[in-house]
């Protein structure tokens, strides 16, 4: 970093990332990533980062990305849950950063859950 402008740009990027992780009310789509030791060991941190980056990149309003502890299905980690107001929770399992981007594009932006990544499809 050599100029004040570069510092200000970094500040703005950081502010965008932080607002993605804030809960702003009942009408918000919440994306929650299991970040207990089982999730982290299975690769949840890159999944969390991919979700935060994609939401910020698309400048999606009304979408928050958060982390939680153990969701209770360690064999399916990394796990991502999507909670939309008035809809049933969707649980995605065995996630990767690439799958996370697809979930944002298909489920969050277009409203079509990616069924092949859900716990119901994988458990069969």
Short mmCIF file of C-alpha atoms in Angstrom, two decimals:
data_model
loop_
_atom_site.label_atom_id
_atom_site.label_comp_id
_atom_site.label_asym_id
_atom_site.label_seq_id
_atom_site.Cartn_x
_atom_site.Cartn_y
_atom_site.Cartn_z
CA UNK A 1 0.00 0.00 0.00
CA UNK A 2 1.55 3.24 -1.14
CA UNK A 3 -1.22 5.81 -1.25
CA UNK A 4 -4.16 7.02 0.77
CA UNK A 5 -6.44 6.00 -2.12
CA UNK A 6 -5.25 2.38 -1.83
CA UNK A 7 -5.95 2.45 1.90
CA UNK A 8 -9.45 3.85 1.30
CA UNK A 9 -10.16 1.13 -1.29
CA UNK A 10 -9.11 -1.57 1.18
CA UNK A 11 -11.34 0.04 3.81
CA UNK A 12 -14.38 0.00 1.48
CA UNK A 13 -13.80 -3.65 0.53
CA UNK A 14 -13.55 -4.61 4.19
CA UNK A 15 -16.73 -2.69 5.05
CA UNK A 16 -18.61 -4.58 2.31
CA UNK A 17 -17.41 -7.93 3.68
CA UNK A 18 -18.43 -6.96 7.22
CA UNK A 19 -21.99 -5.98 6.28
CA UNK A 20 -22.47 -9.39 4.67
CA UNK A 21 -21.94 -10.91 8.12
CA UNK A 22 -24.42 -8.67 9.97
CA UNK A 23 -28.02 -9.67 10.68
CA UNK A 24 -30.34 -6.84 9.71
CA UNK A 25 -33.82 -8.14 10.52
CA UNK A 26 -36.51 -10.76 10.03
CA UNK A 27 -36.72 -10.43 6.24
CA UNK A 28 -33.09 -11.42 5.71
CA UNK A 29 -31.94 -14.60 3.99
CA UNK A 30 -29.53 -16.23 6.43
CA UNK A 31 -26.75 -18.52 5.23
CA UNK A 32 -25.12 -20.38 8.11
CA UNK A 33 -21.92 -22.44 7.88
CA UNK A 34 -21.05 -25.10 10.47
CA UNK A 35 -17.68 -24.03 11.86
CA UNK A 36 -17.08 -26.48 14.69
CA UNK A 37 -13.85 -28.48 14.61
CA UNK A 38 -15.50 -31.14 12.43
CA UNK A 39 -16.56 -28.55 9.86
CA UNK A 40 -13.25 -26.72 9.87
CA UNK A 41 -11.34 -30.00 9.47
CA UNK A 42 -13.57 -30.89 6.50
CA UNK A 43 -12.95 -27.55 4.76
CA UNK A 44 -15.66 -25.19 6.03
CA UNK A 45 -13.45 -22.08 6.17
CA UNK A 46 -12.89 -21.87 2.38
CA UNK A 47 -16.63 -22.49 1.92
CA UNK A 48 -17.47 -19.65 4.31
CA UNK A 49 -15.02 -17.36 2.52
CA UNK A 50 -16.48 -18.27 -0.90
CA UNK A 51 -20.01 -17.48 0.31
CA UNK A 52 -18.98 -14.14 1.82
CA UNK A 53 -16.99 -13.20 -1.28
CA UNK A 54 -19.79 -14.10 -3.71
CA UNK A 55 -22.46 -12.24 -1.73
CA UNK A 56 -20.18 -9.18 -1.57
CA UNK A 57 -19.16 -9.45 -5.22
CA UNK A 58 -22.80 -9.54 -6.31
CA UNK A 59 -23.66 -6.81 -3.77
CA UNK A 60 -26.65 -8.86 -2.58
CA UNK A 61 -28.85 -6.98 -0.15
CA UNK A 62 -30.85 -8.80 2.52
CA UNK A 63 -28.44 -11.76 2.62
CA UNK A 64 -26.22 -12.49 5.60
CA UNK A 65 -23.55 -15.14 6.00
CA UNK A 66 -22.83 -16.35 9.52
CA UNK A 67 -21.13 -19.23 11.26
CA UNK A 68 -22.37 -21.62 13.91
CA UNK A 69 -21.01 -24.51 15.92
CA UNK A 70 -21.67 -28.17 15.27
CA UNK A 71 -24.85 -28.85 13.31
CA UNK A 72 -24.77 -32.50 14.37
CA UNK A 73 -24.13 -34.34 11.13
CA UNK A 74 -20.35 -34.50 11.14
CA UNK A 75 -20.16 -37.10 8.36
CA UNK A 76 -21.71 -34.57 5.96
CA UNK A 77 -19.40 -31.62 6.70
CA UNK A 78 -18.91 -28.95 5.48
CA UNK A 79 -22.59 -28.07 6.01
CA UNK A 80 -24.35 -24.90 4.88
CA UNK A 81 -27.91 -24.04 5.89
CA UNK A 82 -30.02 -21.51 4.00
CA UNK A 83 -32.93 -19.98 5.88
CA UNK A 84 -35.35 -17.83 3.94
CA UNK A 85 -38.28 -16.09 5.61
CA UNK A 86 -41.48 -18.11 5.19
CA UNK A 87 -39.71 -21.12 3.66
CA UNK A 88 -38.33 -24.37 4.97
CA UNK A 89 -34.62 -24.47 5.80
CA UNK A 90 -32.41 -26.02 3.11
CA UNK A 91 -29.37 -27.97 4.33
CA UNK A 92 -26.48 -28.37 1.91
CA UNK A 93 -23.83 -30.99 2.69
CA UNK A 94 -20.30 -31.92 1.60
CA UNK A 95 -19.84 -28.39 0.34
CA UNK A 96 -16.86 -26.97 -1.53
CA UNK A 97 -16.11 -23.37 -2.48
CA UNK A 98 -17.26 -24.14 -6.03
CA UNK A 99 -20.54 -25.61 -4.80
CA UNK A 100 -20.99 -22.58 -2.53
CA UNK A 101 -20.78 -20.21 -5.50
CA UNK A 102 -23.37 -22.33 -7.35
CA UNK A 103 -25.69 -22.18 -4.32
CA UNK A 104 -25.46 -18.37 -4.34
CA UNK A 105 -26.10 -18.21 -8.09
CA UNK A 106 -28.90 -20.78 -8.27
CA UNK A 107 -30.60 -20.71 -4.86
CA UNK A 108 -30.07 -17.19 -3.52
CA UNK A 109 -30.17 -15.23 -6.79
CA UNK A 110 -32.55 -17.37 -8.89
CA UNK A 111 -34.62 -18.99 -6.11
CA UNK A 112 -33.89 -22.57 -7.17
CA UNK A 113 -32.34 -24.76 -4.45
CA UNK A 114 -29.53 -26.99 -5.73
CA UNK A 115 -31.21 -30.27 -4.79
CA UNK A 116 -28.25 -32.53 -5.61
CA UNK A 117 -26.21 -30.85 -2.85
CA UNK A 118 -28.88 -31.21 -0.14
CA UNK A 119 -28.84 -33.64 2.76
CA UNK A 120 -31.83 -35.51 1.33
CA UNK A 121 -30.09 -36.22 -1.98
CA UNK A 122 -26.75 -37.20 -0.42
CA UNK A 123 -28.26 -39.43 2.32
CA UNK A 124 -30.05 -41.68 -0.19
#
